[in-house]
Short mmCIF file of N, CA and C in Angstrom, two decimals:
data_model
loop_
_atom_site.label_atom_id
_atom_site.label_comp_id
_atom_site.label_asym_id
_atom_site.label_seq_id
_atom_site.Cartn_x
_atom_site.Cartn_y
_atom_site.Cartn_z
N ALA A 19 -4.34 -13.93 19.58
CA ALA A 19 -3.53 -14.73 18.13
C ALA A 19 -3.93 -13.58 16.73
N PHE A 20 -4.79 -12.78 16.85
CA PHE A 20 -5.18 -12.85 14.66
C PHE A 20 -3.81 -11.91 14.35
N SER A 21 -3.70 -10.83 15.94
CA SER A 21 -2.83 -10.54 15.15
C SER A 21 -1.24 -10.18 14.48
N GLY A 22 -0.99 -11.65 14.99
CA GLY A 22 0.40 -11.87 14.01
C GLY A 22 -0.01 -12.58 13.29
N ILE A 23 -0.61 -13.22 12.47
CA ILE A 23 -1.33 -13.62 11.64
C ILE A 23 -2.53 -12.62 10.52
N ALA A 24 -2.51 -11.11 11.33
CA ALA A 24 -2.77 -10.42 9.93
C ALA A 24 -0.94 -8.82 9.85
N ASN A 25 -0.56 -9.49 11.24
CA ASN A 25 1.12 -9.20 10.75
C ASN A 25 1.45 -9.13 8.80
N LYS A 26 1.68 -10.67 9.40
CA LYS A 26 2.23 -11.90 8.61
C LYS A 26 1.02 -11.25 7.03
N ILE A 27 -0.08 -11.29 7.24
CA ILE A 27 -0.90 -11.00 5.78
C ILE A 27 0.04 -9.33 5.34
N SER A 28 0.06 -8.79 5.87
CA SER A 28 0.76 -7.22 5.90
C SER A 28 2.54 -7.28 5.61
N ASN A 29 2.56 -7.95 5.96
CA ASN A 29 3.67 -7.91 5.56
C ASN A 29 4.15 -9.05 4.36
N ILE A 30 2.74 -9.50 3.63
CA ILE A 30 3.65 -10.80 2.50
C ILE A 30 2.62 -8.99 1.43
N SER A 31 1.95 -7.59 1.60
CA SER A 31 0.71 -7.70 0.77
C SER A 31 2.59 -5.63 0.77
N ASN A 32 3.69 -6.05 1.93
CA ASN A 32 4.36 -4.88 1.62
C ASN A 32 5.58 -5.22 1.02
N LEU A 33 5.83 -6.94 1.31
CA LEU A 33 6.99 -7.09 0.69
C LEU A 33 6.56 -7.01 -1.79
N ILE A 34 5.62 -7.74 -1.64
CA ILE A 34 5.30 -7.32 -2.57
C ILE A 34 5.83 -5.67 -3.74
N SER A 35 4.95 -5.01 -2.56
CA SER A 35 5.50 -3.42 -3.09
C SER A 35 6.07 -2.92 -2.43
N ALA A 36 7.53 -3.50 -1.97
CA ALA A 36 8.40 -3.12 -1.50
C ALA A 36 9.33 -3.61 -3.30
N ALA A 37 9.72 -4.16 -3.66
CA ALA A 37 9.74 -5.27 -4.86
C ALA A 37 9.69 -4.23 -5.97
N LEU A 38 8.22 -4.11 -5.63
CA LEU A 38 8.01 -3.17 -7.49
C LEU A 38 8.65 -0.98 -7.26
N ASN A 39 8.60 -1.23 -5.89
CA ASN A 39 8.99 0.05 -5.75
C ASN A 39 10.35 -0.01 -6.15
N THR A 40 10.68 -1.16 -5.81
CA THR A 40 12.82 -1.00 -5.74
C THR A 40 12.66 -0.80 -8.07
N SER A 41 12.80 -2.26 -8.66
CA SER A 41 12.74 -1.61 -9.30
C SER A 41 11.91 -0.98 -10.23
N GLY A 42 11.06 -0.73 -9.60
CA GLY A 42 10.29 1.03 -9.78
C GLY A 42 11.08 2.09 -10.32
N SER A 43 11.31 2.34 -9.55
CA SER A 43 11.63 3.86 -9.01
C SER A 43 13.74 3.52 -9.60
N THR A 44 14.12 2.52 -9.59
CA THR A 44 15.27 2.56 -10.58
C THR A 44 15.15 2.97 -11.77
N MET A 45 13.56 2.06 -12.25
CA MET A 45 14.14 2.50 -13.92
C MET A 45 13.72 3.88 -14.32
N VAL A 46 12.58 4.21 -13.18
CA VAL A 46 11.84 6.17 -12.98
C VAL A 46 13.80 6.34 -13.00
N SER A 47 14.38 6.54 -12.08
CA SER A 47 15.27 7.69 -11.86
C SER A 47 17.03 7.69 -13.18
N GLN A 48 16.17 6.38 -13.85
CA GLN A 48 17.26 6.15 -14.90
C GLN A 48 16.35 6.96 -16.29
N ASN A 49 15.12 7.00 -16.24
CA ASN A 49 14.45 7.84 -16.87
C ASN A 49 14.72 9.92 -17.57
N ILE A 50 14.29 9.56 -15.86
CA ILE A 50 14.57 11.37 -15.94
C ILE A 50 15.71 11.58 -15.35
N ALA A 51 16.38 10.83 -15.88
CA ALA A 51 18.19 11.75 -15.64
C ALA A 51 17.91 11.99 -17.54
N ALA A 52 17.89 10.35 -17.88
CA ALA A 52 17.31 10.60 -19.66
C ALA A 52 16.57 11.64 -20.60
N LYS A 53 16.25 12.14 -19.50
CA LYS A 53 14.68 13.14 -19.98
C LYS A 53 14.35 12.72 -20.66
N ASN A 54 13.47 11.28 -20.69
CA ASN A 54 13.09 10.08 -21.27
C ASN A 54 11.69 10.19 -20.14
N TYR A 55 10.88 11.54 -20.26
CA TYR A 55 9.42 11.63 -20.02
C TYR A 55 8.36 10.74 -20.08
N ASN A 56 8.15 10.51 -21.73
CA ASN A 56 7.21 9.53 -21.74
C ASN A 56 7.83 7.94 -21.79
N ARG A 57 8.90 7.64 -21.10
CA ARG A 57 9.28 6.76 -20.84
C ARG A 57 8.69 6.61 -19.23
N VAL A 58 9.17 7.21 -18.10
CA VAL A 58 8.50 8.03 -17.68
C VAL A 58 6.83 6.76 -17.03
N ASN A 59 6.64 7.58 -17.93
CA ASN A 59 5.03 7.25 -18.11
C ASN A 59 4.44 5.88 -17.99
N LYS A 60 5.46 5.33 -19.29
CA LYS A 60 4.97 4.64 -19.66
C LYS A 60 5.23 3.18 -18.13
N ILE A 61 6.45 3.09 -17.85
CA ILE A 61 6.63 2.47 -15.93
C ILE A 61 5.59 2.80 -14.98
N LEU A 62 4.86 3.83 -15.38
CA LEU A 62 4.13 4.03 -13.90
C LEU A 62 3.78 3.02 -14.20
N VAL A 63 3.16 2.94 -15.68
CA VAL A 63 1.52 2.16 -16.09
C VAL A 63 1.69 1.04 -15.87
N SER A 64 3.03 0.70 -16.16
CA SER A 64 3.21 -0.41 -16.52
C SER A 64 3.32 -1.17 -14.76
N LEU A 65 3.72 -0.38 -13.67
CA LEU A 65 4.14 -0.48 -12.54
C LEU A 65 2.32 -1.12 -11.75
N GLY A 66 1.63 -0.14 -13.06
CA GLY A 66 -0.16 -0.34 -12.28
C GLY A 66 -1.18 -1.22 -12.49
N LEU A 67 -0.59 -1.73 -13.73
CA LEU A 67 -0.89 -2.89 -14.33
C LEU A 67 -0.57 -3.80 -13.49
N ILE A 68 1.06 -3.94 -12.95
CA ILE A 68 1.60 -5.77 -12.76
C ILE A 68 0.69 -5.78 -11.23
N SER A 69 1.17 -4.13 -10.20
CA SER A 69 0.02 -4.16 -9.42
C SER A 69 -0.83 -4.48 -8.62
N ILE A 70 -2.15 -3.84 -9.46
CA ILE A 70 -3.28 -3.99 -9.25
C ILE A 70 -3.49 -5.52 -9.50
N SER A 71 -3.00 -6.03 -10.47
CA SER A 71 -3.28 -7.02 -10.92
C SER A 71 -2.91 -8.33 -9.62
N VAL A 72 -2.18 -7.88 -9.33
CA VAL A 72 -1.49 -9.33 -8.25
C VAL A 72 -2.80 -8.55 -7.32
N ALA A 73 -2.64 -6.92 -6.60
CA ALA A 73 -3.78 -6.83 -5.13
C ALA A 73 -4.85 -7.42 -5.85
N ILE A 74 -5.93 -7.93 -7.01
CA ILE A 74 -6.74 -8.62 -7.84
C ILE A 74 -6.97 -9.73 -7.15
N GLY A 75 -5.80 -10.40 -8.51
CA GLY A 75 -5.31 -12.23 -7.92
C GLY A 75 -5.47 -12.21 -6.56
N VAL A 76 -4.50 -11.96 -5.40
CA VAL A 76 -4.83 -12.43 -3.76
C VAL A 76 -5.85 -12.28 -2.77
N SER A 77 -6.60 -11.41 -3.70
CA SER A 77 -8.01 -10.04 -3.37
C SER A 77 -8.94 -11.37 -3.54
N CYS A 78 -8.54 -12.23 -4.16
CA CYS A 78 -9.66 -13.48 -5.42
C CYS A 78 -8.87 -14.06 -4.49
N ILE A 79 -8.32 -14.65 -4.33
CA ILE A 79 -7.72 -15.85 -3.64
C ILE A 79 -8.33 -16.34 -1.79
N PHE A 80 -7.84 -14.49 -2.08
CA PHE A 80 -7.72 -14.29 -0.04
C PHE A 80 -9.74 -15.04 0.13
N VAL A 81 -10.34 -14.23 -0.47
CA VAL A 81 -12.12 -14.01 -0.75
C VAL A 81 -12.57 -14.97 -0.68
N LEU A 82 -11.75 -15.90 -1.75
CA LEU A 82 -11.98 -17.52 -1.57
C LEU A 82 -12.02 -18.77 -0.93
N PHE A 83 -10.85 -18.34 -0.45
CA PHE A 83 -10.52 -19.38 0.43
C PHE A 83 -10.19 -18.81 1.87
N PRO A 84 -10.81 -18.38 2.93
CA PRO A 84 -10.16 -17.14 3.81
C PRO A 84 -10.48 -18.43 4.95
N ARG A 85 -10.50 -19.56 4.92
CA ARG A 85 -10.03 -20.38 6.20
C ARG A 85 -8.83 -20.93 6.28
N GLU A 86 -9.16 -21.84 4.54
CA GLU A 86 -8.10 -22.17 3.98
C GLU A 86 -6.61 -21.40 4.35
N ILE A 87 -6.68 -19.86 4.22
CA ILE A 87 -5.60 -18.79 3.96
C ILE A 87 -5.01 -19.45 5.58
N ILE A 88 -5.65 -18.95 6.39
CA ILE A 88 -6.20 -18.14 7.70
C ILE A 88 -5.80 -19.47 8.54
N GLY A 89 -6.68 -21.01 7.78
CA GLY A 89 -5.75 -22.43 8.43
C GLY A 89 -4.20 -22.37 8.66
N ILE A 90 -3.61 -21.81 7.57
CA ILE A 90 -2.40 -22.16 7.11
C ILE A 90 -1.12 -21.82 9.19
N PHE A 91 -2.04 -20.54 9.36
CA PHE A 91 -1.25 -20.66 10.66
C PHE A 91 -1.75 -21.06 12.12
N THR A 92 -3.25 -20.83 11.83
CA THR A 92 -4.09 -21.34 13.17
C THR A 92 -5.64 -21.97 12.25
N LYS A 93 -6.01 -23.34 13.91
CA LYS A 93 -7.60 -23.75 14.00
C LYS A 93 -7.68 -23.89 14.46
N GLU A 94 -7.66 -22.65 16.06
CA GLU A 94 -8.33 -22.38 16.26
C GLU A 94 -10.25 -21.30 15.98
N GLU A 95 -10.97 -21.89 16.41
CA GLU A 95 -12.60 -21.28 15.30
C GLU A 95 -12.49 -20.12 15.94
N THR A 96 -12.24 -19.67 16.83
CA THR A 96 -12.47 -18.13 17.48
C THR A 96 -11.58 -17.58 16.52
N VAL A 97 -10.43 -17.89 16.43
CA VAL A 97 -9.17 -17.13 15.77
C VAL A 97 -9.94 -17.15 14.38
N LEU A 98 -10.25 -17.74 13.78
CA LEU A 98 -10.93 -17.98 12.11
C LEU A 98 -12.25 -16.99 12.24
N ALA A 99 -12.87 -17.66 13.45
CA ALA A 99 -13.99 -16.03 13.11
C ALA A 99 -13.56 -14.46 12.93
N ILE A 100 -12.85 -14.58 13.46
CA ILE A 100 -11.92 -13.13 13.80
C ILE A 100 -11.34 -12.59 12.57
N GLY A 101 -11.08 -13.81 11.54
CA GLY A 101 -10.74 -13.93 10.43
C GLY A 101 -11.11 -13.09 9.55
N ASN A 102 -12.21 -13.58 9.50
CA ASN A 102 -13.55 -13.21 8.45
C ASN A 102 -14.10 -11.38 9.01
N LYS A 103 -14.03 -11.30 9.54
CA LYS A 103 -13.99 -9.81 10.06
C LYS A 103 -12.99 -9.05 8.78
N TYR A 104 -11.72 -9.77 8.91
CA TYR A 104 -10.06 -9.04 8.44
C TYR A 104 -10.28 -9.33 6.71
N ILE A 105 -11.25 -9.97 6.04
CA ILE A 105 -10.87 -9.93 4.10
C ILE A 105 -10.89 -8.83 3.88
N PRO A 106 -12.16 -7.92 4.68
CA PRO A 106 -12.62 -6.21 3.52
C PRO A 106 -10.73 -5.28 3.95
N ILE A 107 -10.46 -5.76 5.21
CA ILE A 107 -8.83 -4.73 5.64
C ILE A 107 -7.87 -5.45 4.35
N ALA A 108 -7.95 -6.76 5.05
CA ALA A 108 -6.84 -7.55 4.13
C ALA A 108 -6.58 -6.87 2.35
N ILE A 109 -8.16 -6.90 2.11
CA ILE A 109 -8.56 -6.39 0.58
C ILE A 109 -8.21 -4.91 0.87
N LEU A 110 -8.09 -4.16 1.75
CA LEU A 110 -7.47 -2.61 1.45
C LEU A 110 -6.50 -2.99 1.43
N LEU A 111 -5.35 -3.17 2.35
CA LEU A 111 -4.00 -3.55 2.80
C LEU A 111 -3.71 -3.46 0.54
N PHE A 112 -3.99 -4.57 0.46
CA PHE A 112 -3.59 -5.06 -0.79
C PHE A 112 -3.27 -4.33 -1.63
N PHE A 113 -4.70 -3.55 -1.75
CA PHE A 113 -4.23 -2.32 -3.38
C PHE A 113 -4.38 -1.13 -2.74
N GLY A 114 -4.19 -1.12 -1.57
CA GLY A 114 -2.72 0.31 -0.62
C GLY A 114 -1.92 -0.19 -1.00
N SER A 115 -0.85 -0.89 -1.00
CA SER A 115 0.43 -1.86 -1.35
C SER A 115 0.84 -1.20 -2.82
N ALA A 116 -1.22 -1.56 -3.78
CA ALA A 116 -0.49 -1.72 -5.00
C ALA A 116 -0.34 -0.23 -5.31
N PHE A 117 -0.99 0.25 -5.17
CA PHE A 117 -0.98 1.86 -5.35
C PHE A 117 0.35 2.51 -4.97
N ARG A 118 0.22 1.96 -3.72
CA ARG A 118 2.13 2.42 -3.20
C ARG A 118 3.19 2.70 -4.11
N ALA A 119 2.74 1.41 -4.19
CA ALA A 119 4.11 0.73 -5.50
C ALA A 119 4.78 1.61 -6.18
N ILE A 120 2.98 2.06 -6.81
CA ILE A 120 3.37 3.27 -8.34
C ILE A 120 3.60 4.20 -7.38
N MET A 121 3.33 5.52 -6.39
CA MET A 121 4.15 6.54 -6.53
C MET A 121 5.11 6.83 -5.95
N ASN A 122 5.41 5.38 -4.69
CA ASN A 122 6.66 5.73 -4.44
C ASN A 122 8.23 5.42 -5.31
N ALA A 123 7.91 4.54 -6.29
CA ALA A 123 8.18 4.63 -7.27
C ALA A 123 8.87 6.01 -8.08
N LEU A 124 7.89 6.75 -8.24
CA LEU A 124 7.83 8.03 -9.33
C LEU A 124 8.34 8.31 -7.99
N ILE A 125 8.66 8.02 -6.47
CA ILE A 125 8.53 9.89 -5.90
C ILE A 125 10.16 9.69 -5.21
N ASN A 126 10.48 8.02 -4.82
CA ASN A 126 11.86 7.46 -4.95
C ASN A 126 12.84 7.84 -6.23
N GLY A 127 12.64 7.53 -7.30
CA GLY A 127 13.16 7.73 -9.03
C GLY A 127 12.91 9.49 -8.82
N SER A 128 13.16 9.97 -8.57
CA SER A 128 12.86 11.24 -8.96
C SER A 128 14.03 11.98 -7.81
N GLY A 129 14.37 10.77 -6.77
CA GLY A 129 15.76 11.46 -6.61
C GLY A 129 15.02 12.24 -5.22
N ASN A 130 13.74 13.44 -5.11
CA ASN A 130 13.15 14.22 -4.25
C ASN A 130 12.71 13.61 -2.27
N ASN A 131 14.06 13.92 -1.15
CA ASN A 131 14.27 13.19 -0.28
C ASN A 131 12.34 14.43 0.12
N ASN A 132 12.68 15.08 -0.24
CA ASN A 132 11.69 16.00 0.59
C ASN A 132 10.59 15.25 0.66
N ILE A 133 9.97 15.36 -0.80
CA ILE A 133 8.22 14.72 -0.75
C ILE A 133 8.42 13.61 -0.36
N ASN A 134 9.81 12.72 0.04
CA ASN A 134 10.12 11.43 0.20
C ASN A 134 9.66 11.05 1.65
N PHE A 135 10.90 11.97 2.83
CA PHE A 135 9.95 12.01 4.09
C PHE A 135 9.11 13.19 3.80
N VAL A 136 8.31 13.80 3.71
CA VAL A 136 6.92 13.70 3.97
C VAL A 136 6.20 12.62 4.39
N THR A 137 6.03 12.13 2.91
CA THR A 137 5.30 10.66 2.06
C THR A 137 5.38 10.41 3.67
N ALA A 138 6.81 10.16 4.41
CA ALA A 138 6.99 8.82 5.52
C ALA A 138 6.40 9.37 6.35
N ILE A 139 6.35 10.08 7.21
CA ILE A 139 6.24 10.56 8.22
C ILE A 139 4.40 11.00 8.07
N LEU A 140 3.82 11.11 7.34
CA LEU A 140 2.59 11.41 7.17
C LEU A 140 1.88 9.87 7.28
N ASP A 141 2.70 8.86 6.46
CA ASP A 141 1.90 7.07 5.88
C ASP A 141 2.83 6.63 7.47
N GLY A 142 3.42 6.75 7.92
CA GLY A 142 4.29 5.69 8.74
C GLY A 142 4.28 6.20 10.66
N ILE A 143 3.58 7.75 10.53
CA ILE A 143 3.51 8.54 11.84
C ILE A 143 1.89 8.78 11.43
N VAL A 144 2.16 9.99 10.73
CA VAL A 144 0.37 10.81 11.24
C VAL A 144 -0.88 10.08 10.86
N LEU A 145 -0.79 9.42 9.98
CA LEU A 145 -2.32 9.01 9.99
C LEU A 145 -2.26 7.16 10.11
N ARG A 146 -0.99 6.53 10.10
CA ARG A 146 -1.75 5.51 10.76
C ARG A 146 -1.66 5.49 12.11
N ILE A 147 -0.90 5.67 12.90
CA ILE A 147 -1.92 6.56 14.50
C ILE A 147 -2.46 7.06 14.28
N GLY A 148 -3.23 8.44 13.87
CA GLY A 148 -3.94 9.11 13.81
C GLY A 148 -5.86 8.67 13.13
N LEU A 149 -5.61 8.13 12.16
CA LEU A 149 -6.86 7.30 11.80
C LEU A 149 -7.08 5.70 12.66
N ALA A 150 -5.86 5.23 13.31
CA ALA A 150 -6.49 4.30 14.15
C ALA A 150 -6.82 4.46 14.78
N ILE A 151 -6.98 6.13 15.90
CA ILE A 151 -6.62 6.26 17.33
C ILE A 151 -8.45 6.60 17.19
N ILE A 152 -8.90 7.67 15.34
CA ILE A 152 -9.87 7.94 14.98
C ILE A 152 -11.44 6.65 15.26
N PHE A 153 -10.45 5.96 14.33
CA PHE A 153 -11.55 5.02 14.41
C PHE A 153 -12.04 3.92 15.56
N GLY A 154 -10.29 3.63 15.42
CA GLY A 154 -10.20 2.38 16.91
C GLY A 154 -10.91 2.92 17.85
N LEU A 155 -10.55 4.12 18.28
CA LEU A 155 -10.99 4.82 20.36
C LEU A 155 -11.71 5.60 20.11
N LEU A 156 -12.08 6.87 18.80
CA LEU A 156 -13.32 7.56 18.78
C LEU A 156 -13.88 7.63 18.80
N CYS A 157 -14.19 6.18 18.05
CA CYS A 157 -15.28 5.32 16.40
C CYS A 157 -15.49 3.88 17.11
N ASN A 158 -15.35 3.85 18.63
CA ASN A 158 -15.31 2.50 18.93
C ASN A 158 -15.37 1.46 18.59
N MET A 159 -14.42 1.38 17.61
CA MET A 159 -14.95 0.05 16.49
C MET A 159 -13.34 -0.84 17.27
N LYS A 160 -12.58 -0.23 18.29
CA LYS A 160 -11.93 -0.95 18.42
C LYS A 160 -9.90 -1.61 17.95
N TYR A 161 -10.35 -3.08 17.72
CA TYR A 161 -9.27 -3.97 16.78
C TYR A 161 -9.46 -3.09 15.77
N TYR A 162 -11.13 -3.69 14.76
CA TYR A 162 -11.17 -3.14 13.94
C TYR A 162 -11.28 -1.61 13.12
N GLY A 163 -11.27 -1.02 14.03
CA GLY A 163 -10.68 0.38 13.62
C GLY A 163 -9.23 0.69 13.70
N PHE A 164 -8.44 -0.18 14.94
CA PHE A 164 -7.34 -0.04 14.55
C PHE A 164 -6.54 -0.23 13.57
N TRP A 165 -7.49 -1.75 12.67
CA TRP A 165 -7.04 -2.22 10.98
C TRP A 165 -6.86 -0.98 10.45
N LEU A 166 -8.55 -0.84 10.24
CA LEU A 166 -8.33 0.23 9.28
C LEU A 166 -8.18 1.40 8.99
N GLY A 167 -7.16 1.55 10.50
CA GLY A 167 -6.81 3.03 9.84
C GLY A 167 -5.56 2.67 9.67
N ASP A 168 -5.23 1.48 9.37
CA ASP A 168 -3.17 1.08 9.41
C ASP A 168 -3.81 1.17 7.56
N ALA A 169 -4.98 0.73 7.68
CA ALA A 169 -5.32 0.04 5.87
C ALA A 169 -5.56 0.70 4.86
N LEU A 170 -6.08 1.91 5.61
CA LEU A 170 -6.04 3.56 5.19
C LEU A 170 -4.98 4.49 4.93
N ALA A 171 -3.69 4.05 5.78
CA ALA A 171 -3.28 4.78 6.31
C ALA A 171 -1.89 4.95 4.97
N GLY A 172 -2.15 3.12 4.00
CA GLY A 172 -0.82 3.05 3.24
C GLY A 172 -1.39 2.84 2.28
N PHE A 173 -2.48 4.25 1.81
CA PHE A 173 -3.00 5.06 0.52
C PHE A 173 -2.17 6.27 0.49
N THR A 174 -1.53 6.88 2.07
CA THR A 174 -1.02 8.26 1.90
C THR A 174 0.22 8.33 -0.03
N PRO A 175 0.91 7.51 0.34
CA PRO A 175 1.65 7.66 -0.26
C PRO A 175 1.39 7.89 -2.36
N PHE A 176 0.22 6.84 -2.46
CA PHE A 176 -0.22 7.26 -3.87
C PHE A 176 -1.12 9.18 -3.94
N PHE A 177 -2.19 9.59 -3.46
CA PHE A 177 -2.29 10.56 -2.99
C PHE A 177 -1.55 11.61 -3.32
N ILE A 178 -0.50 11.65 -2.39
CA ILE A 178 0.65 12.56 -2.41
C ILE A 178 1.97 12.30 -4.08
N GLY A 179 1.59 11.41 -4.15
CA GLY A 179 2.72 10.63 -5.54
C GLY A 179 1.69 11.93 -6.19
N ILE A 180 0.29 11.60 -6.37
CA ILE A 180 -0.58 11.78 -7.18
C ILE A 180 -0.59 13.45 -7.65
N VAL A 181 -0.66 13.97 -6.59
CA VAL A 181 -0.51 15.28 -6.88
C VAL A 181 0.80 15.59 -7.13
N PHE A 182 1.93 15.09 -6.84
CA PHE A 182 3.84 15.63 -7.16
C PHE A 182 3.84 15.19 -8.36
N TYR A 183 2.60 14.11 -9.60
CA TYR A 183 2.85 13.73 -10.68
C TYR A 183 2.91 14.49 -11.89
N PHE A 184 1.20 14.79 -11.17
CA PHE A 184 0.56 16.67 -11.89
C PHE A 184 1.50 17.31 -11.52
N SER A 185 1.99 17.63 -10.98
CA SER A 185 2.77 18.63 -10.67
C SER A 185 3.62 19.23 -11.26
N ASN A 186 4.31 18.57 -11.69
CA ASN A 186 5.74 17.08 -13.01
C ASN A 186 7.07 17.99 -11.83
N LYS A 187 7.34 18.55 -11.08
CA LYS A 187 7.88 18.82 -9.84
C LYS A 187 10.01 17.31 -10.23
N TRP A 188 7.89 16.47 -10.18
CA TRP A 188 9.97 15.22 -10.82
C TRP A 188 9.94 15.44 -11.91
N LYS A 189 9.84 16.15 -12.66
CA LYS A 189 10.52 16.41 -13.71
C LYS A 189 12.24 17.08 -13.49
N THR A 190 12.31 17.85 -12.61
CA THR A 190 12.85 18.80 -11.59
C THR A 190 14.11 18.27 -11.11
N TYR A 191 14.18 16.93 -10.53
CA TYR A 191 14.90 17.03 -9.49
C TYR A 191 16.02 15.84 -10.58
N LYS A 192 17.14 15.43 -9.71
CA LYS A 192 18.13 15.03 -10.31
C LYS A 192 18.59 13.85 -8.33
#
């Protein structure tokens, strides 16, 4: 029963991330085309401030009012009890989405479809499933391990994006 609730919480964080990614990648691509690389840096910093502020705010609300938020979806005590274990996972999801928005804006805005493809495969399949299997089955964390693997995989675009950013390869794509 809680999986549906967890999915809704994850969707909220992904919705915010997608909105920031879309707006950020548009501005990044325009400034890369204009060779205004300093402005790209400012856009990424602004995206970071916005997305991390949202992640902090939503995390604080979730930490302070978990029963009320989960109670929107159910009143069952057993489901609410599982929800308390989900708080750290939700926070990881919120911050993973925040950091993902920043670097996805750079990757998408640069037009580098190879980096975008590798990031999507690693994030969406390899690490998401791999980490879920490692934590959920091999570490015997069961459903909590599946959630943890899913949440940690959300940071993949950030780490790939950091390497991409410091390589300066994003300046060479059209």
